[in-house]
Short mmCIF file of C-alpha atoms in Angstrom, two decimals:
data_model
loop_
_atom_site.label_atom_id
_atom_site.label_comp_id
_atom_site.label_asym_id
_atom_site.label_seq_id
_atom_site.Cartn_x
_atom_site.Cartn_y
_atom_site.Cartn_z
CA UNK X 3 18.89 78.34 161.68
CA UNK X 4 16.38 80.84 160.27
CA UNK X 5 16.76 83.15 163.23
CA UNK X 6 20.53 82.92 163.26
CA UNK X 7 20.74 83.83 159.61
CA UNK X 8 18.29 86.69 160.10
CA UNK X 9 20.11 88.03 163.16
CA UNK X 10 23.57 87.83 161.58
CA UNK X 11 22.51 90.01 158.70
CA UNK X 12 20.15 92.40 160.47
CA UNK X 13 22.50 92.96 163.41
CA UNK X 14 25.42 93.67 161.10
CA UNK X 15 23.43 96.18 159.08
CA UNK X 16 22.16 97.97 162.18
CA UNK X 17 25.62 97.99 163.77
CA UNK X 18 27.15 99.20 160.53
CA UNK X 19 24.62 102.01 160.34
CA UNK X 20 25.66 103.11 163.85
CA UNK X 21 29.40 102.77 163.29
CA UNK X 22 29.21 104.20 159.78
CA UNK X 23 30.68 101.09 158.18
CA UNK X 24 27.87 100.29 155.75
CA UNK X 25 30.19 100.20 152.76
CA UNK X 26 32.50 97.73 154.56
CA UNK X 27 29.55 95.47 155.27
CA UNK X 28 28.41 95.47 151.68
CA UNK X 29 31.92 94.65 150.61
CA UNK X 30 32.09 91.85 153.19
CA UNK X 31 28.93 90.40 151.64
CA UNK X 32 30.62 90.14 148.27
CA UNK X 33 33.96 88.86 149.54
CA UNK X 34 32.24 86.41 151.89
CA UNK X 35 30.22 84.91 149.06
CA UNK X 36 33.35 84.60 146.98
CA UNK X 37 35.29 83.03 149.83
CA UNK X 38 32.62 80.36 150.37
CA UNK X 39 32.83 79.22 146.79
CA UNK X 40 36.61 79.27 146.97
CA UNK X 41 36.54 77.05 150.05
CA UNK X 42 34.07 74.65 148.46
CA UNK X 43 36.04 74.45 145.22
CA UNK X 44 39.31 73.88 147.03
CA UNK X 45 37.58 71.00 148.79
CA UNK X 46 36.82 69.16 145.54
CA UNK X 47 40.27 67.69 144.97
CA UNK X 48 41.03 66.56 148.47
CA UNK X 49 37.44 65.44 148.90
CA UNK X 50 37.69 63.22 145.83
CA UNK X 51 40.98 61.80 147.04
CA UNK X 52 39.72 60.82 150.48
CA UNK X 53 36.38 59.59 149.25
CA UNK X 54 38.33 57.32 146.91
CA UNK X 55 40.59 56.13 149.71
CA UNK X 56 37.68 55.53 152.04
CA UNK X 57 35.91 53.53 149.39
CA UNK X 58 38.95 51.27 149.19
CA UNK X 59 39.06 50.99 152.97
CA UNK X 60 35.40 50.09 152.97
CA UNK X 61 35.58 47.53 150.16
CA UNK X 62 38.53 45.79 151.77
CA UNK X 63 36.70 45.53 155.08
CA UNK X 64 39.21 47.70 156.92
CA UNK X 65 36.57 50.12 158.18
CA UNK X 66 34.51 47.26 159.50
CA UNK X 67 37.57 46.02 161.33
CA UNK X 68 38.21 49.38 162.96
CA UNK X 69 34.56 49.75 163.79
CA UNK X 70 34.58 46.38 165.52
CA UNK X 71 37.54 47.49 167.57
CA UNK X 72 35.91 50.60 168.99
CA UNK X 73 32.40 49.20 169.03
CA UNK X 74 32.08 49.07 172.83
CA UNK X 75 32.39 52.88 172.98
CA UNK X 76 30.44 53.87 169.88
CA UNK X 77 27.67 51.41 170.64
CA UNK X 78 26.91 53.30 173.80
CA UNK X 79 27.34 56.75 172.30
CA UNK X 80 25.46 56.12 169.07
CA UNK X 81 22.84 53.76 170.42
CA UNK X 82 20.32 54.80 167.76
CA UNK X 83 22.51 53.58 164.90
CA UNK X 84 22.65 49.88 163.98
CA UNK X 85 25.94 48.34 165.06
CA UNK X 86 26.85 47.14 161.59
CA UNK X 87 26.32 50.51 159.90
CA UNK X 88 29.41 51.84 158.07
CA UNK X 89 28.71 55.14 159.83
CA UNK X 90 30.27 53.77 163.02
CA UNK X 91 33.56 53.04 161.24
CA UNK X 92 33.55 56.40 159.49
CA UNK X 93 32.93 58.23 162.74
CA UNK X 94 35.92 56.45 164.24
CA UNK X 95 38.10 57.35 161.24
CA UNK X 96 36.90 60.95 161.35
CA UNK X 97 37.79 61.19 165.02
CA UNK X 98 41.23 59.68 164.43
CA UNK X 99 41.97 62.02 161.52
CA UNK X 100 40.88 65.03 163.59
CA UNK X 101 43.00 63.93 166.52
CA UNK X 102 46.07 63.93 164.28
CA UNK X 103 45.19 67.34 162.88
CA UNK X 104 44.42 65.95 159.41
CA UNK X 105 41.47 68.23 158.85
CA UNK X 106 41.69 67.70 155.10
CA UNK X 107 41.12 64.00 155.61
CA UNK X 108 38.66 64.35 158.48
CA UNK X 109 36.13 66.52 156.62
CA UNK X 110 35.45 64.17 153.67
CA UNK X 111 35.21 61.19 156.01
CA UNK X 112 32.93 63.14 158.33
CA UNK X 113 30.67 64.09 155.42
CA UNK X 114 30.41 60.46 154.47
CA UNK X 115 29.51 59.61 158.05
CA UNK X 116 26.77 62.25 157.88
CA UNK X 117 25.39 60.70 154.70
CA UNK X 118 25.27 57.32 156.39
CA UNK X 119 23.65 58.77 159.50
CA UNK X 120 21.09 60.39 157.20
CA UNK X 121 20.03 56.94 156.03
CA UNK X 122 19.01 56.07 159.57
CA UNK X 123 17.33 59.43 160.10
CA UNK X 124 13.57 59.23 160.45
CA UNK X 125 13.04 62.83 159.32
CA UNK X 126 15.39 63.69 156.45
CA UNK X 127 14.94 67.43 156.90
CA UNK X 128 16.04 67.68 160.52
CA UNK X 129 19.09 66.58 162.46
CA UNK X 130 18.92 63.24 164.23
CA UNK X 131 20.28 62.78 167.74
CA UNK X 132 23.19 60.82 166.34
CA UNK X 133 24.06 63.70 163.99
CA UNK X 134 23.94 66.23 166.79
CA UNK X 135 26.22 64.05 168.88
CA UNK X 136 28.62 63.50 166.00
CA UNK X 137 28.81 67.22 165.34
CA UNK X 138 29.23 67.95 169.04
CA UNK X 139 32.29 65.72 168.93
CA UNK X 140 33.56 67.59 165.88
CA UNK X 141 32.92 71.14 167.03
CA UNK X 142 34.76 70.50 170.29
CA UNK X 143 37.86 70.21 168.09
CA UNK X 144 39.72 67.40 169.79
CA UNK X 145 43.30 67.48 168.54
CA UNK X 146 46.54 66.01 169.86
CA UNK X 147 48.90 68.63 168.41
CA UNK X 148 47.81 72.22 167.64
CA UNK X 149 50.29 72.47 164.77
CA UNK X 150 49.17 75.83 163.33
CA UNK X 151 49.32 77.59 166.69
CA UNK X 152 52.74 76.13 167.50
CA UNK X 153 53.95 77.23 164.09
CA UNK X 154 52.81 80.82 164.67
CA UNK X 155 54.31 80.90 168.16
CA UNK X 156 57.62 79.59 166.85
CA UNK X 157 57.51 82.24 164.13
CA UNK X 158 57.32 85.11 166.62
CA UNK X 159 60.07 83.73 168.85
CA UNK X 160 57.86 82.57 171.71
CA UNK X 161 60.02 80.63 174.19
CA UNK X 162 59.51 76.88 173.83
CA UNK X 163 56.21 76.83 171.88
CA UNK X 164 55.60 73.11 172.38
CA UNK X 165 54.90 73.92 176.03
CA UNK X 166 51.32 74.68 175.07
CA UNK X 167 50.63 71.11 173.89
CA UNK X 168 49.81 69.81 177.36
CA UNK X 169 47.41 72.60 178.38
CA UNK X 170 45.70 72.53 174.98
CA UNK X 171 45.27 68.78 175.20
CA UNK X 172 43.79 69.14 178.66
CA UNK X 173 41.31 71.85 177.62
CA UNK X 174 40.29 70.12 174.42
CA UNK X 175 39.78 66.74 176.08
CA UNK X 176 37.60 68.19 178.82
CA UNK X 177 35.62 70.31 176.33
CA UNK X 178 35.18 67.23 174.16
CA UNK X 179 33.72 65.19 177.05
CA UNK X 180 31.59 68.16 178.03
CA UNK X 181 30.20 68.39 174.48
CA UNK X 182 29.20 64.72 174.51
CA UNK X 183 27.51 65.05 177.88
CA UNK X 184 25.67 68.20 176.71
CA UNK X 185 24.47 66.46 173.56
CA UNK X 186 23.22 63.51 175.60
CA UNK X 187 21.38 65.74 178.06
CA UNK X 188 19.82 67.97 175.40
CA UNK X 189 18.72 64.88 173.49
CA UNK X 190 16.45 64.06 176.43
CA UNK X 191 14.93 67.52 176.83
CA UNK X 192 14.67 68.58 173.20
CA UNK X 193 11.46 67.90 171.29
CA UNK X 194 11.95 64.50 169.64
CA UNK X 195 11.97 64.13 165.87
CA UNK X 196 8.78 63.03 164.22
CA UNK X 197 8.68 60.68 161.25
CA UNK X 198 9.47 61.99 157.83
CA UNK X 199 8.64 65.49 156.68
CA UNK X 200 6.03 66.27 159.30
CA UNK X 201 6.30 69.66 160.94
CA UNK X 202 9.19 69.69 163.37
CA UNK X 203 10.58 72.70 165.13
CA UNK X 204 12.87 74.75 162.92
CA UNK X 205 15.78 76.15 164.81
CA UNK Q 20 59.82 63.40 175.37
CA UNK Q 21 56.03 63.37 175.15
CA UNK Q 22 56.13 66.26 172.71
CA UNK Q 23 58.67 64.57 170.47
CA UNK Q 24 56.64 61.40 170.37
CA UNK Q 25 53.54 63.39 169.51
CA UNK Q 26 55.25 65.32 166.74
CA UNK Q 27 56.62 62.17 165.15
CA UNK Q 28 53.18 60.65 165.43
CA UNK Q 29 51.57 63.60 163.66
CA UNK Q 30 54.12 63.49 160.88
CA UNK Q 31 53.69 59.76 160.29
CA UNK Q 32 49.95 59.46 160.80
CA UNK Q 33 48.98 60.25 157.22
CA UNK Q 34 51.61 58.10 155.44
CA UNK Q 35 50.85 55.18 157.74
CA UNK Q 36 47.10 55.47 157.15
CA UNK Q 37 47.62 55.51 153.37
CA UNK Q 38 49.95 52.51 153.36
CA UNK Q 39 47.65 50.56 155.67
CA UNK Q 40 44.54 51.20 153.56
CA UNK Q 41 46.25 50.31 150.28
CA UNK Q 42 48.23 47.31 151.50
CA UNK Q 43 45.28 45.80 153.32
CA UNK Q 44 43.13 46.24 150.20
CA UNK Q 45 45.76 44.64 147.92
CA UNK Q 46 46.03 41.77 150.38
CA UNK Q 47 42.24 41.35 150.19
CA UNK Q 48 42.46 41.51 146.37
CA UNK Q 49 40.39 44.67 146.00
CA UNK Q 50 40.85 46.36 142.58
CA UNK Q 51 42.08 49.54 144.27
CA UNK Q 52 42.39 51.74 141.21
CA UNK Q 53 38.84 51.16 140.04
CA UNK Q 54 37.38 51.44 143.51
CA UNK Q 55 39.36 54.63 144.15
CA UNK Q 56 38.14 56.38 141.01
CA UNK Q 57 34.61 55.20 141.67
CA UNK Q 58 34.64 56.70 145.18
CA UNK Q 59 36.41 59.87 144.07
CA UNK Q 60 33.64 60.63 141.59
CA UNK Q 61 31.49 61.97 144.41
CA UNK Q 62 34.02 64.61 145.43
CA UNK Q 63 32.65 67.22 143.07
CA UNK Q 64 29.03 66.57 143.97
CA UNK Q 65 29.62 66.86 147.70
CA UNK Q 66 31.68 70.04 147.40
CA UNK Q 67 29.05 71.70 145.21
CA UNK Q 68 26.25 70.59 147.54
CA UNK Q 69 27.68 72.49 150.49
CA UNK Q 70 28.14 75.78 148.62
CA UNK Q 71 24.73 77.29 149.52
CA UNK Q 72 25.20 76.49 153.21
CA UNK Q 73 28.72 77.87 153.25
CA UNK Q 74 27.59 81.04 151.51
CA UNK Q 75 24.88 81.65 154.12
CA UNK Q 76 27.21 81.20 157.08
CA UNK Q 77 30.36 82.82 155.71
CA UNK Q 78 28.54 85.87 154.32
CA UNK Q 79 26.73 86.31 157.65
CA UNK Q 80 29.92 86.07 159.65
CA UNK Q 81 31.88 88.34 157.29
CA UNK Q 82 29.19 91.01 157.44
CA UNK Q 83 28.99 90.83 161.20
CA UNK Q 84 32.74 91.20 161.48
CA UNK Q 85 32.92 94.10 159.05
CA UNK Q 86 30.13 95.95 160.84
CA UNK Q 87 32.26 96.43 163.92
CA UNK Q 88 29.87 94.39 166.05
CA UNK Q 89 32.71 92.46 167.68
CA UNK Q 90 34.57 95.66 168.54
CA UNK Q 91 31.45 96.91 170.28
CA UNK Q 92 30.99 93.67 172.15
CA UNK Q 93 34.65 93.70 173.14
CA UNK Q 94 34.28 97.17 174.58
CA UNK Q 95 31.32 96.03 176.69
CA UNK Q 96 33.00 92.87 177.90
CA UNK Q 97 36.36 94.45 178.76
CA UNK Q 98 35.46 95.71 182.28
CA UNK Q 99 34.09 92.31 183.32
CA UNK Q 100 37.22 90.50 182.17
CA UNK Q 101 39.62 92.96 183.76
CA UNK Q 102 37.73 92.35 186.99
CA UNK Q 103 38.74 88.68 186.83
CA UNK Q 104 42.27 89.69 185.88
CA UNK Q 105 41.96 88.35 182.35
CA UNK Q 106 43.71 90.36 179.63
CA UNK Q 107 41.08 92.18 177.55
CA UNK Q 108 43.15 91.75 174.36
CA UNK Q 109 41.90 88.20 174.30
CA UNK Q 110 38.24 89.15 173.70
CA UNK Q 111 38.29 89.26 169.87
CA UNK Q 112 39.79 85.77 169.80
CA UNK Q 113 37.15 84.54 172.23
CA UNK Q 114 34.34 85.94 170.10
CA UNK Q 115 35.48 84.79 166.66
CA UNK Q 116 36.70 81.36 167.74
CA UNK Q 117 33.35 79.70 167.00
CA UNK Q 118 32.62 81.73 163.88
CA UNK Q 119 35.61 81.96 161.61
CA UNK Q 120 38.77 79.88 161.54
CA UNK Q 121 40.81 82.14 159.29
CA UNK Q 122 39.83 85.25 161.27
CA UNK Q 123 40.81 83.55 164.53
CA UNK Q 124 44.22 82.59 163.19
CA UNK Q 125 44.62 86.16 161.92
CA UNK Q 126 43.74 87.64 165.31
CA UNK Q 127 46.02 85.21 167.06
CA UNK Q 128 48.96 86.02 164.78
CA UNK Q 129 48.31 89.65 165.54
CA UNK Q 130 48.43 89.08 169.31
CA UNK Q 131 51.47 86.80 169.11
CA UNK Q 132 53.35 89.18 166.83
CA UNK Q 133 52.56 92.30 168.85
CA UNK Q 134 55.53 93.13 171.11
CA UNK Q 135 53.13 94.82 173.53
CA UNK Q 136 51.35 91.54 174.31
CA UNK Q 137 52.31 90.00 177.62
CA UNK Q 138 53.46 86.40 177.93
CA UNK Q 139 50.19 85.52 179.63
CA UNK Q 140 48.06 87.05 176.86
CA UNK Q 141 49.91 85.20 174.12
CA UNK Q 142 49.82 81.91 176.02
CA UNK Q 143 46.12 82.21 176.81
CA UNK Q 144 45.34 83.08 173.20
CA UNK Q 145 47.41 80.13 172.02
CA UNK Q 146 45.53 77.71 174.27
CA UNK Q 147 42.16 79.11 173.22
CA UNK Q 148 42.93 78.94 169.52
CA UNK Q 149 44.66 75.57 169.70
CA UNK Q 150 41.78 73.91 171.51
CA UNK Q 151 39.00 75.13 169.25
CA UNK Q 152 37.27 74.13 166.07
CA UNK Q 153 35.15 76.57 164.10
CA UNK Q 154 31.68 75.49 165.20
CA UNK Q 155 29.74 77.47 162.58
CA UNK Q 156 31.89 76.16 159.74
CA UNK Q 157 31.62 72.54 160.89
CA UNK Q 158 27.83 72.82 161.14
CA UNK Q 159 27.52 74.47 157.73
CA UNK Q 160 29.67 71.88 155.96
CA UNK Q 161 28.33 68.75 157.64
CA UNK Q 162 24.65 69.65 157.67
CA UNK Q 163 25.00 71.17 154.20
CA UNK Q 164 26.29 67.89 152.84
CA UNK Q 165 23.04 66.13 153.75
CA UNK Q 166 20.85 69.19 153.07
CA UNK Q 167 19.57 69.54 156.62
CA UNK Q 168 18.50 72.99 157.75
CA UNK Q 169 16.65 72.10 160.97
CA UNK Q 170 19.65 71.52 163.14
CA UNK Q 171 17.79 71.17 166.47
CA UNK Q 172 20.16 71.47 169.42
CA UNK Q 173 23.42 70.98 167.48
CA UNK Q 174 24.39 74.66 167.56
CA UNK Q 175 23.61 75.01 171.26
CA UNK Q 176 25.83 72.05 172.10
CA UNK Q 177 28.62 73.43 169.92
CA UNK Q 178 28.47 76.87 171.53
CA UNK Q 179 28.22 75.46 175.06
CA UNK Q 180 31.33 73.39 174.40
CA UNK Q 181 33.09 76.48 173.03
CA UNK Q 182 32.16 78.45 176.13
CA UNK Q 183 33.40 75.60 178.30
CA UNK Q 184 36.62 75.60 176.28
CA UNK Q 185 37.12 79.31 176.94
CA UNK Q 186 36.55 78.93 180.66
CA UNK Q 187 38.84 75.90 180.86
CA UNK Q 188 41.53 77.67 178.83
CA UNK Q 189 41.50 80.55 181.30
CA UNK Q 190 41.61 78.24 184.33
CA UNK Q 191 44.35 75.99 182.95
CA UNK Q 192 46.43 78.92 181.75
CA UNK Q 193 46.21 80.70 185.11
CA UNK Q 194 47.14 77.52 186.96
CA UNK Q 195 50.12 76.66 184.75
CA UNK Q 196 51.48 80.01 183.60
CA UNK Q 197 49.78 82.66 185.74
#
């Protein structure tokens, strides 16, 4: 992460110096910082709502029930996490919410899943294999209906916008499976985590 | 038929989830109001926790975009894509897909709304945007929430999957609409 952060900023400044857009870049710095806070603040309300809902689902045993249902799959995928961990249920809920395009619901649930995965993490400062896998599943963006895109297409008078559902579903499903396979392969080659707070490779 | 079913599903998913959670809890005699407010308390804490991580990523991406770096990259990539008969207009979407969700939607609206765009360009852009999630944002939010900065191979996996998504989008689009 250190290198990425460094490169983002240094490359933009060098490029800006060449293209003569230094003032734009400085302005982007300010607006970017503002935007991040805006995003985080706008998350508070919906975050609170879903965290509350999920707490109810957890207390009532509903999450456990769902987790039991999909256990055969998650047990294999997340073999480093104890079967009875609430993380398994939250991961399932996060996936379901994402699939239905409920990003507002998926993010709070996903964050809770991360917190639970953190409890099983042997080194609290670096990402566990389970976390990497979970995020691989999330970044692949599996979604049944690309509602925003269809909305934009309909807005510009594209003929029959729902036609893109099938190809999108195909691409996203394959990319999703590919992400899981990648995570599983990299997990084998990457330097394993070492127990808490010892020096592990910063990337 | 399939599409209609899916749309109805999407519309009803949220209401059904809410009713299921609440009804099941009432049935199990959970004091839902108290439990809800207790869980909701953490909303503020979590949102504030991710601010530093979001600032780092979003500022970086905004600066990179403003610097004209993507325009330069697009210019370099254009000949290679034209060689494979892929519309070069698609490049900005390809590049920002993993970095910024709002920018990608903006670029896509621009392509879709531009009368000069061909049917193939718009369709390909739609498939690419529809099948993606903003990798950088997801990593910043999720790792930020547990204060992890050593992300090991998570970014590589995310970017590989994005690359795969781009390649697949091109293949599928050419097969179905090309």
